Coordinates of C-alpha atoms (C1' of nucleotides) in Angstrom, one line a residue:
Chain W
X4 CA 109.1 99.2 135.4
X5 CA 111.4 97.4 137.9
X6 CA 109.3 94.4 136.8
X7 CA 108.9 94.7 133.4
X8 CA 108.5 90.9 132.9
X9 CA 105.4 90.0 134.3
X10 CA 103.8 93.2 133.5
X11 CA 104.3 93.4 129.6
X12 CA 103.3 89.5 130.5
X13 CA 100.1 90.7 131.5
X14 CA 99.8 93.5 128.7
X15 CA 100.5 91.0 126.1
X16 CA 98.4 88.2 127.8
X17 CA 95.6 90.7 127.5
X18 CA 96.9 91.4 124.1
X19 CA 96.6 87.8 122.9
X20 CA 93.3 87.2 124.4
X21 CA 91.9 90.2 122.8
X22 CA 93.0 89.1 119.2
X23 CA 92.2 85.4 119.9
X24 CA 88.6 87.2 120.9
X25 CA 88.8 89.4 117.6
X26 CA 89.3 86.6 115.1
X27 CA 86.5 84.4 116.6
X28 CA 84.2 87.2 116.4
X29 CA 85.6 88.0 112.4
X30 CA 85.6 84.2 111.2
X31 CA 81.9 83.8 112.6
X32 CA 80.5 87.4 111.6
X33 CA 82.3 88.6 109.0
X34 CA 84.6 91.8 108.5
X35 CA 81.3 94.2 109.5
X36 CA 81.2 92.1 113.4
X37 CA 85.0 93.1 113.8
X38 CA 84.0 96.5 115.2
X39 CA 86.1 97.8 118.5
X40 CA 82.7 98.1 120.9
X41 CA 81.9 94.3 119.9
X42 CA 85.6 93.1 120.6
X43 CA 85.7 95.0 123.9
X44 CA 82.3 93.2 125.3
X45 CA 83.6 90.2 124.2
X46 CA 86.7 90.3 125.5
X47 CA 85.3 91.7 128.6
X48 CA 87.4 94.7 128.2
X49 CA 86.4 98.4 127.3
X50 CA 87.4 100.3 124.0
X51 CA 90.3 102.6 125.4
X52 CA 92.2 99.6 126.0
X53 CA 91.8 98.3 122.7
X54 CA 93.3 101.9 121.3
X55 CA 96.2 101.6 124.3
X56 CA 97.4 97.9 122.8
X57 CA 96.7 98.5 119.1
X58 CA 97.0 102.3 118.6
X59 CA 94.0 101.9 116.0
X60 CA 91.3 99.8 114.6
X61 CA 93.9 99.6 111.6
X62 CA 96.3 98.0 114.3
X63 CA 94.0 95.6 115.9
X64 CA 93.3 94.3 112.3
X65 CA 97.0 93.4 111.5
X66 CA 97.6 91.5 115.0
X67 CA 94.5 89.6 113.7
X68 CA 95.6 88.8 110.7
X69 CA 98.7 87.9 111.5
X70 CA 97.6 85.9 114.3
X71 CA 95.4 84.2 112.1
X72 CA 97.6 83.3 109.0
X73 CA 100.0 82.1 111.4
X74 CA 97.6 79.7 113.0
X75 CA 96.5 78.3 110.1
X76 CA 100.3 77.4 109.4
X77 CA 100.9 75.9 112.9
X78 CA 98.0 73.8 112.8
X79 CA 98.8 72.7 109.1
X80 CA 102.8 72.4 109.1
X81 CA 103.1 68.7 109.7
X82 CA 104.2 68.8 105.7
X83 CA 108.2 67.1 105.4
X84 CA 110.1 68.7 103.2
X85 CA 109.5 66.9 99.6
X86 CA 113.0 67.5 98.3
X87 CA 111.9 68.9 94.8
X88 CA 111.2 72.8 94.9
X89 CA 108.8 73.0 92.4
X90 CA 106.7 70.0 94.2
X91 CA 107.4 72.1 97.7
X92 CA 106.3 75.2 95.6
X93 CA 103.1 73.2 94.8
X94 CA 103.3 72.0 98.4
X95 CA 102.6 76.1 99.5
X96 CA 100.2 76.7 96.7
X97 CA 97.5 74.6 97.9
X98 CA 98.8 75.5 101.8
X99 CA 97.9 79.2 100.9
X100 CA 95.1 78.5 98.8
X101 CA 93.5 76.4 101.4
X102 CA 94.3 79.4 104.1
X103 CA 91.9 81.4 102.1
X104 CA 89.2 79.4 101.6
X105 CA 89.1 78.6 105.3
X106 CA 89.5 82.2 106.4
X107 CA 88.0 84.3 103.7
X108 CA 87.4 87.2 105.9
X109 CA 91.0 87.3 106.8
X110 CA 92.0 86.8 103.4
X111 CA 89.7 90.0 102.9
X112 CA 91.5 91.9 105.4
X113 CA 95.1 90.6 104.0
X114 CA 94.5 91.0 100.2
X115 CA 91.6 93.1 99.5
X116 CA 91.1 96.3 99.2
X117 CA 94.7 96.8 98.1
X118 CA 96.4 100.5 99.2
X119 CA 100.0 101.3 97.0
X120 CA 102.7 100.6 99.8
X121 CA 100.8 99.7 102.2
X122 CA 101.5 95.6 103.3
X123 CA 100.2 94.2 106.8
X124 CA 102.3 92.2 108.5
X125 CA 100.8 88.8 107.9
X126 CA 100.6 89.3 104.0
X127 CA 104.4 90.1 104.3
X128 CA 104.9 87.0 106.1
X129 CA 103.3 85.4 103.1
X130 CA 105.4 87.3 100.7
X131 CA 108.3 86.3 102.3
X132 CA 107.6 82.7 102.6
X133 CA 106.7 82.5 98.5
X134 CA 110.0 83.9 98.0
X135 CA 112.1 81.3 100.0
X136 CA 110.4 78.8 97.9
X137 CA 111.3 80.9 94.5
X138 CA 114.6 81.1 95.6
X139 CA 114.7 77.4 96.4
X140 CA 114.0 76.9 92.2
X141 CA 116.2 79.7 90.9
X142 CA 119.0 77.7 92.8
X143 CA 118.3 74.4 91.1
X144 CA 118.4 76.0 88.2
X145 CA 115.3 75.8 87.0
X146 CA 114.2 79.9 87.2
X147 CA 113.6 81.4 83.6
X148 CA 112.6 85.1 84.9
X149 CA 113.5 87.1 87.8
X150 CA 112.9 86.5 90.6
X151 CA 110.9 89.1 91.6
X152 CA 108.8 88.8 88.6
X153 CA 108.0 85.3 89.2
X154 CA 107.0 86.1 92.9
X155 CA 104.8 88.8 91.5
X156 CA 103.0 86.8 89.1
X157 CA 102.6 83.7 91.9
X158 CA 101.7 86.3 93.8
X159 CA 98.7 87.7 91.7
X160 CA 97.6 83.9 90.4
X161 CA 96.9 83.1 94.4
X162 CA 95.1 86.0 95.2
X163 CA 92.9 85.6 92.0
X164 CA 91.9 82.5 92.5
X165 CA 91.3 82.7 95.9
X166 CA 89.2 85.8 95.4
X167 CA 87.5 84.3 92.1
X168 CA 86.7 81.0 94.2
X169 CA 85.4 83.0 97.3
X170 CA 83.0 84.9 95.0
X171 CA 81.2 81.9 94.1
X172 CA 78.7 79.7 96.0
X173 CA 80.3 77.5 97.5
X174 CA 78.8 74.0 96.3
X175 CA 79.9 75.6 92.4
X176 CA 83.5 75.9 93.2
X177 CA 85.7 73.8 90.9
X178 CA 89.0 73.3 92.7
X179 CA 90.6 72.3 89.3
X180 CA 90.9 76.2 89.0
X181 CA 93.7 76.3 91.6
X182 CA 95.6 73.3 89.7
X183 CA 95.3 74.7 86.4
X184 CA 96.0 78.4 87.7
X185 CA 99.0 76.5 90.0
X186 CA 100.6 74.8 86.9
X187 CA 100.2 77.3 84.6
X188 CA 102.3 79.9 86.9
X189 CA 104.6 77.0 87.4
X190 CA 104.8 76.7 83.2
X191 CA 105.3 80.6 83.0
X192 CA 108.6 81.0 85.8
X193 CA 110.2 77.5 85.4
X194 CA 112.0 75.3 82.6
X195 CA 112.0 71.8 82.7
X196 CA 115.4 71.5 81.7
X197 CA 117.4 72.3 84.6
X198 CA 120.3 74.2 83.7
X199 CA 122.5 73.6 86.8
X200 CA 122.7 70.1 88.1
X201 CA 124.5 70.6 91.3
X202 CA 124.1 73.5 93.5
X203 CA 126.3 76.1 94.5
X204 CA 127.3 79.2 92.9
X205 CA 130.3 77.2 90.7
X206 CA 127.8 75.0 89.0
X207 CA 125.8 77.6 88.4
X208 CA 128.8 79.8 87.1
X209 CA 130.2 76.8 84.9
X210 CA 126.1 76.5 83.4
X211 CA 125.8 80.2 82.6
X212 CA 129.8 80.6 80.8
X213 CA 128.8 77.6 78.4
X214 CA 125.6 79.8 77.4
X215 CA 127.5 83.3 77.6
X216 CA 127.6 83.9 73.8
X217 CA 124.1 83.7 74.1
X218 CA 123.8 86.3 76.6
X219 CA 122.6 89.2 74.0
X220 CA 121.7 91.6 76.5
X221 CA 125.2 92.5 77.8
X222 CA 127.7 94.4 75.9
X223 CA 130.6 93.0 74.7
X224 CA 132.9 94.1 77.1
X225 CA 130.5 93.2 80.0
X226 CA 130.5 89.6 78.6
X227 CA 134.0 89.7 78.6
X228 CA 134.3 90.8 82.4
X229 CA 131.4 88.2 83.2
X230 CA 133.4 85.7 81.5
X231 CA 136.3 85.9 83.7
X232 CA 134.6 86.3 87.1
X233 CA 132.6 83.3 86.1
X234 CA 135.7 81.3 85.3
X235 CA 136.9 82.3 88.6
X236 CA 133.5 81.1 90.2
X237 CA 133.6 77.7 88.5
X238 CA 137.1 77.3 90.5
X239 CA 135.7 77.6 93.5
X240 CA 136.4 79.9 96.8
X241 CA 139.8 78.9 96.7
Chain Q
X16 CA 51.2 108.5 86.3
X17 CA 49.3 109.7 82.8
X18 CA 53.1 111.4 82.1
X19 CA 55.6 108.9 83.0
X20 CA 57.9 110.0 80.3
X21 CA 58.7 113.0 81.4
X22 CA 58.6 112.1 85.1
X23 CA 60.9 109.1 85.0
X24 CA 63.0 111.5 82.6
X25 CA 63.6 113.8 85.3
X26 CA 63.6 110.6 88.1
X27 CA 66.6 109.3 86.1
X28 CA 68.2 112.9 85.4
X29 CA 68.2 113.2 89.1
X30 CA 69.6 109.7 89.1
X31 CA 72.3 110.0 86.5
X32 CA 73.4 113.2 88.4
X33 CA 73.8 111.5 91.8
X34 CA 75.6 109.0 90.1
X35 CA 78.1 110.8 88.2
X36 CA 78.7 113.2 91.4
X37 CA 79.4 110.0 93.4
X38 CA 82.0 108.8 90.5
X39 CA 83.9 111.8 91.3
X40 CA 83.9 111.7 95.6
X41 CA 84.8 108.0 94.5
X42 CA 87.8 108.9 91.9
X43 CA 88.9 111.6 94.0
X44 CA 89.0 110.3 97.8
X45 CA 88.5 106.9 97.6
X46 CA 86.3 104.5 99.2
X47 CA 86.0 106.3 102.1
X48 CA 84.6 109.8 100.9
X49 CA 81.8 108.1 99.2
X50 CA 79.0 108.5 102.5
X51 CA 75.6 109.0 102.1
X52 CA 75.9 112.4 103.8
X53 CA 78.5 113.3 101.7
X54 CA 77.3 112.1 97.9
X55 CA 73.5 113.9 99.1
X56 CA 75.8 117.4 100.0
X57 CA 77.9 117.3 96.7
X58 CA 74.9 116.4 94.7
X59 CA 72.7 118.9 96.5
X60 CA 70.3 116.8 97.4
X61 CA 69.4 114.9 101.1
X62 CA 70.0 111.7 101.8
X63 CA 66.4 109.8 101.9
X64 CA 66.5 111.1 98.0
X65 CA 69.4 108.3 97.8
X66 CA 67.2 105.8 99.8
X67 CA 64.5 106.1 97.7
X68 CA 66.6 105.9 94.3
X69 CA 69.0 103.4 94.9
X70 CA 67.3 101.2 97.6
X71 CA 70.1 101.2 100.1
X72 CA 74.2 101.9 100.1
X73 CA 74.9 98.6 97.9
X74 CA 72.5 99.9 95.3
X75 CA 74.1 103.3 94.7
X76 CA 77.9 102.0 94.8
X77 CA 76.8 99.4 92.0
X78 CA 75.4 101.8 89.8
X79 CA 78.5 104.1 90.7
X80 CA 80.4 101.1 89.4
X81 CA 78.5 100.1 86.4
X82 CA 78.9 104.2 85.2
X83 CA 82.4 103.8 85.8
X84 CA 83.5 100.9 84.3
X85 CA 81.2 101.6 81.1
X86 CA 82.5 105.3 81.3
X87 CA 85.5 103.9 80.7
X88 CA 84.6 101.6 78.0
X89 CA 82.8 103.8 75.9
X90 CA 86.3 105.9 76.3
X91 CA 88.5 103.4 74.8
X92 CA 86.4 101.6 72.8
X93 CA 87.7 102.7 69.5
X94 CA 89.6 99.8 68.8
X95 CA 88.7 98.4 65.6
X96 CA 88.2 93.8 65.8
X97 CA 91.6 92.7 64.9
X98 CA 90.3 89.3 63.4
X99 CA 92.4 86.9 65.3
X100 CA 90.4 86.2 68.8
X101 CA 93.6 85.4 70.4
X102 CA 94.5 89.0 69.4
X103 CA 91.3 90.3 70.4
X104 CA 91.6 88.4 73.8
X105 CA 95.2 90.0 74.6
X106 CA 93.3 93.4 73.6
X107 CA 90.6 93.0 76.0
X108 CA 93.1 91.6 78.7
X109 CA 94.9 94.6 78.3
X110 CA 91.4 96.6 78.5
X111 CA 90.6 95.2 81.7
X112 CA 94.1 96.1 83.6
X113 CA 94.3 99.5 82.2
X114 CA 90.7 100.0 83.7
X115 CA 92.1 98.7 87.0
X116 CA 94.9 100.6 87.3
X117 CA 93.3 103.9 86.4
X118 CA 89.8 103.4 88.9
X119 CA 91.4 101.4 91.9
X120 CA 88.7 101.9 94.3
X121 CA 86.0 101.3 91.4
X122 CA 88.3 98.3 90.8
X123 CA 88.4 97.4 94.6
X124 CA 84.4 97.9 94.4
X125 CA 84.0 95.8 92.0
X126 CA 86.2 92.8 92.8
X127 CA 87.3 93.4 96.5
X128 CA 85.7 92.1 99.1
X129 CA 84.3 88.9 97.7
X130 CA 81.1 87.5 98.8
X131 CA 79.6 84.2 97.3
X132 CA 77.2 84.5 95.2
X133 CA 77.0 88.2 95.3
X134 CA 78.7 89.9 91.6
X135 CA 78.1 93.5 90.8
X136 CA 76.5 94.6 87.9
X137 CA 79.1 96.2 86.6
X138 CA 81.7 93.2 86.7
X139 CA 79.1 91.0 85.6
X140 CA 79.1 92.8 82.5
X141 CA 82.8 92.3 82.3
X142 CA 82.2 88.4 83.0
X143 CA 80.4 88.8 79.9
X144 CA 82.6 90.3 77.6
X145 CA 85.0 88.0 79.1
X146 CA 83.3 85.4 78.5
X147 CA 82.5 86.6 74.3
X148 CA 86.1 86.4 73.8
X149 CA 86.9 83.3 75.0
X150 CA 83.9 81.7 72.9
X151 CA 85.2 83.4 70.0
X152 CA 88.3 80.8 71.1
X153 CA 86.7 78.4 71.2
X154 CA 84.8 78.7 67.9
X155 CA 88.2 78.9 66.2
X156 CA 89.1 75.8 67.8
X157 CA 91.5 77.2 69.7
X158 CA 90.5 76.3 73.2
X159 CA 91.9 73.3 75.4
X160 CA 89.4 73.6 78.3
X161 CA 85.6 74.3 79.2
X162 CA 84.9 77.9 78.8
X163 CA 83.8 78.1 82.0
X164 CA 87.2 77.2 83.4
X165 CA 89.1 79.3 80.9
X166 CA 86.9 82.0 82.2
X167 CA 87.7 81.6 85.4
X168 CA 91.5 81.3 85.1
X169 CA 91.3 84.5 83.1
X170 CA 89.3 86.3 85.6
X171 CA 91.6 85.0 88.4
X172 CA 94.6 86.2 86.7
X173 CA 93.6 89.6 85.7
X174 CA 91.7 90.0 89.1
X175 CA 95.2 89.1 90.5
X176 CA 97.8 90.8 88.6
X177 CA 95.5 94.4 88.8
X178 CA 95.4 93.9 93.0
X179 CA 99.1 92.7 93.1
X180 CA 100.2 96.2 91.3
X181 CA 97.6 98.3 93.2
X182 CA 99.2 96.8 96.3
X183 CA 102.8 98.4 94.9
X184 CA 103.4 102.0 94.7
X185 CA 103.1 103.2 91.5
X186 CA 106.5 103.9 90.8
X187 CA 107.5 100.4 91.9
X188 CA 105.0 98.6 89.2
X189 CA 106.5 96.9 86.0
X190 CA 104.4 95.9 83.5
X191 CA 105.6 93.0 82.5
X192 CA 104.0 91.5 85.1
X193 CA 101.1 91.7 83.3
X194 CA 102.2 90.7 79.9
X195 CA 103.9 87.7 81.0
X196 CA 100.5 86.9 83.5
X197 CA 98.4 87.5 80.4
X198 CA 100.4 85.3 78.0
X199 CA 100.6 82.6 80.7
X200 CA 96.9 82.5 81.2
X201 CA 96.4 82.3 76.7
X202 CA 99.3 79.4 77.1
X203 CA 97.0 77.7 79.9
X204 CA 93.8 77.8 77.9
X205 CA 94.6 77.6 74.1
X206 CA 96.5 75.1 71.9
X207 CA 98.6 77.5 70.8
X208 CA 102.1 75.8 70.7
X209 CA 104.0 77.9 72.6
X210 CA 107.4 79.4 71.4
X211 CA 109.9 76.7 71.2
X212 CA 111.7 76.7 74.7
X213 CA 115.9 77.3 74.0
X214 CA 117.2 77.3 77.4
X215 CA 119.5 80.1 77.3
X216 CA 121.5 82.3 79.9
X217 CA 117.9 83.1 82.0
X218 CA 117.9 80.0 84.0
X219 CA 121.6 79.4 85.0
X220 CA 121.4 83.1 85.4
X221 CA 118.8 83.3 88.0
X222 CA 120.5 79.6 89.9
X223 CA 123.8 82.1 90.1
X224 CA 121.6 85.0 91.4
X225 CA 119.7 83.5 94.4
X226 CA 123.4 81.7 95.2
X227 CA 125.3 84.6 95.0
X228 CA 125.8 85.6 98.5
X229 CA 127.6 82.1 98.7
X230 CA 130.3 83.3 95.6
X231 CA 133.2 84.0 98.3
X232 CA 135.6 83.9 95.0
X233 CA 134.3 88.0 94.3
X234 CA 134.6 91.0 96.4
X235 CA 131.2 92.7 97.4
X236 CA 131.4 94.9 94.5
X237 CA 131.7 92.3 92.0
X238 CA 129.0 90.9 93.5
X239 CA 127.3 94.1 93.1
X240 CA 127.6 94.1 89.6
X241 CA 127.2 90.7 88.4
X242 CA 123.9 90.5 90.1
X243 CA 122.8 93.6 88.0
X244 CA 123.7 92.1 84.8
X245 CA 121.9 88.5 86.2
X246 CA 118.9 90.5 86.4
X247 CA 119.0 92.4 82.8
X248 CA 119.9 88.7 82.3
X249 CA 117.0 87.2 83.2
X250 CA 114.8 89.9 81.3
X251 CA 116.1 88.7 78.2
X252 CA 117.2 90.3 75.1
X253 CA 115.8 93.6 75.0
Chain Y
dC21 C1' 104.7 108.2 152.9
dT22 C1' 104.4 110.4 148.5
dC23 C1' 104.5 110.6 143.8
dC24 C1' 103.9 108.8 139.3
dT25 C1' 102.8 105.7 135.8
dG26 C1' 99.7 102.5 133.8
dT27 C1' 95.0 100.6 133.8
dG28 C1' 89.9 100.4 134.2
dT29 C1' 85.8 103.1 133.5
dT30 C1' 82.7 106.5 132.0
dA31 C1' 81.3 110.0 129.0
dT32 C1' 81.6 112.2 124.9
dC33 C1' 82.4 113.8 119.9
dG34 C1' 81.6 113.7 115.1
dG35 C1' 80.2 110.8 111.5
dC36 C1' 78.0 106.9 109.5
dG37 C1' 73.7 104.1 107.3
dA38 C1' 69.1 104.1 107.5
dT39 C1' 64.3 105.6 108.4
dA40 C1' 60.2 108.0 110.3
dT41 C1' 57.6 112.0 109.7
dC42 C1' 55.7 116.0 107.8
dG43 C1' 54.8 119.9 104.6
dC44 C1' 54.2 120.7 100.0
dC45 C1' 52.9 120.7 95.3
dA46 C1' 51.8 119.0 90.8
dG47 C1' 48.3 116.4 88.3
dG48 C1' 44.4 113.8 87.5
dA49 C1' 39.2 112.8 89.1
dC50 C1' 34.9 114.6 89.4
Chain X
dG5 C1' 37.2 125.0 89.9
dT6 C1' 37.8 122.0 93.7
dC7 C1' 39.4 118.0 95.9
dC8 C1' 42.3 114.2 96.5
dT9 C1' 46.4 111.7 96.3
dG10 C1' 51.0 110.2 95.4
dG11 C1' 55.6 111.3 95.3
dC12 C1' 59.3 114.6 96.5
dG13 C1' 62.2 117.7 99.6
dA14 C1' 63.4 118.6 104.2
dT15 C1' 64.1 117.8 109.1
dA16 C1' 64.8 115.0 112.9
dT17 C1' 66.0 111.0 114.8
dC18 C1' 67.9 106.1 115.9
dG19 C1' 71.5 103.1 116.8
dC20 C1' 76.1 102.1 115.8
dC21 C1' 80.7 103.2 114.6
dG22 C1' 85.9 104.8 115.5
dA23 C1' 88.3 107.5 118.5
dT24 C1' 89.5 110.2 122.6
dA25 C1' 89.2 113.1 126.8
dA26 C1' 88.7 112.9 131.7
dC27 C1' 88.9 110.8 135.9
dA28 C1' 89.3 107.2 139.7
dC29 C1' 92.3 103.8 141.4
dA30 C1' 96.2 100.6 142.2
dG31 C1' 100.8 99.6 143.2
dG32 C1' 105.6 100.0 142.7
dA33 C1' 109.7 103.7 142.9
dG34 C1' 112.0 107.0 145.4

DNA sequence: CTCCTGTGTTATCGGCGATATCGCCAGGAC
DNA sequence: GTCCTGGCGATATCGCCGATAACACAGGAG
């Protein structure tokens, strides 16, 4: 290990080449021609060494995924920033949508077959990109739930329509589903209205206090405490 | 063949059995434990009998689903019409995700894995009820898209909000994810005015929440508890 | 030079879906 | 009553799968 460089350079060439090998063989045969013997022959390796990179079959399937997904989003991330986050929100809709119906086996492998707790990696990196852009609305103001509910419920309109779209022929698929399934999840988590104008947490502060007496679920006294840290807030970190 | 009353009686006895064995494996250890070898052992048969029954896998794990998911119909199915189709459509809605959540891997049979063209049995006659409800919408006047569409959006949404709380452990799952979900999918396909939108506390709220960790004006244990009462906030009166 | 770790290679295990084959037996044909 | 035949149970088998044990070999560490 005195040259631990190039040898984990090696390992993880190898590594690479296998997956790169793997997804070829699982966009152009399906989930069934993703087995380890037909990786190994086309890699030109041998099945122990696909157990030595990836521990399992399990393992191998989340470097594919994840190698996948984030191929599709180098290849397609040529998008400039729009400036609106509900129109960048609309922006990684049809992004993720389109990933789908590209890759539907490793859409499959990400979202199907669904196992409480269990995440692989590239569905996480997913996740996590769908909450930056939910976060991006709660701070304009313009969030009318949780967050983590509106995530959720993106979330599950996606995955529907992707799988409802994949399960049809392909000449009978009518892309207005992902607009109306889009809007409607955008009609559900947003207000038109904004409530803050400006961002930061003192507009934000200074939007909520003016509709405090409103704010039926807290108990008096919590509205009271609210009220004054809010007040401080609107000040500023001064 | 002078007898083939009694002999496709006892063909289909044998059937039903098989059947109703494999529910179990199914119920019990998931996908996986449903094998050939294994349904044939528990059902005390041998596995050609399967072959020449059921044609090939496929063929037994879509009457396995059909038996399910009209198992589970015939369960529940003392709900008495409640006039309004709306009503009758947030029934059914709430039908279809109870049956999800109690049978994941009949769910994930059914629905995961999508291939086009291909629909099981059993979800096809879910399609169907599906798609009875939302004619009775339409009869009423009460629809603002093609059917077809509205059935799609439905499907995707249910479809999407069962996976997305499989995919959660079960202690994690709130519900409202699919109320809200199901009552953005009626908003996207009926002319139901929706409920007048007042602002209130939710929106500024949430813009305060994802900014928090820029409010340098309270300690970290403020912080702590303002962002509890942003979330119970952003629930709404409860 | 010797050891020791990591890799390539072969062989193997248990299980899977699917099928060929054969004995058997019930029921109709005559 | 006897023969024939079609479907069933049972066994064995094929090819493939995921996974792992066992072993030969290379090449740096000491």
């Amino acid at each position: 290990m005195s040259d631990p460089g190039s040898e984990t350079a090696g390992r993880d060439r190898t590594r690479a080449h296998i997956v790169s090998v793997a997804a070829g063989l699982l966009a152009s045969g399906g989930r069934d021609a993703l087995s380890t013997r037909a990786v190994a022959a086309a890699a030109g390796t041998q099945a122990p060494t696909i157990y030595r990179l990836f521990g399992d079959k399990e393992g191998l399937l989340d470097a594919v995924a994840e190698f996948g997904f984030t191929s599709y989003l180098r290849d397609k991330k040529a998008r400039p920033p729009a400036g609106d986050p509900v129109e960048e929100f609309r922006a990684g809709w049809d992004l993720h949508v389109g990933f789908g119906l590209a890759n539907p086996a490793l859409f499959s492998l990400m979202y199907g077959d669904p196992q409480p707790g269990r995440r692989s990696p590239a569905s996480a990196v997913a996740f996590r990109m769908l909450g930056e852009r939910i976060r991006a609305i709660a701070a304009a103001g313009r969030l009318k739930v949780g967050e983590r509910l509106a995530a959720d419920l993106v979330h599950s309109a996606g995955t529907g329509v992707v799988f409802t779209l994949l399960s049809m022929p392909e000449e009978r698929r009518d892309m207005r589903l992902s607009e109306v399934a889009r809007d409607a999840a955008i009609a559900a988590i947003t207000t038109d209205a904004p409530a803050v104008e400006t961002p930061g947490p003192a507009a934000a502060a200074m939007a909520l206090r003016a509709t405090l007496p409103d704010a039926t679920a807290l108990t008096d006294g919590e509205r009271h405490v609210l009220g004054e840290w809010l007040d401080r807030l609107a000040v500023g970190p001064a």
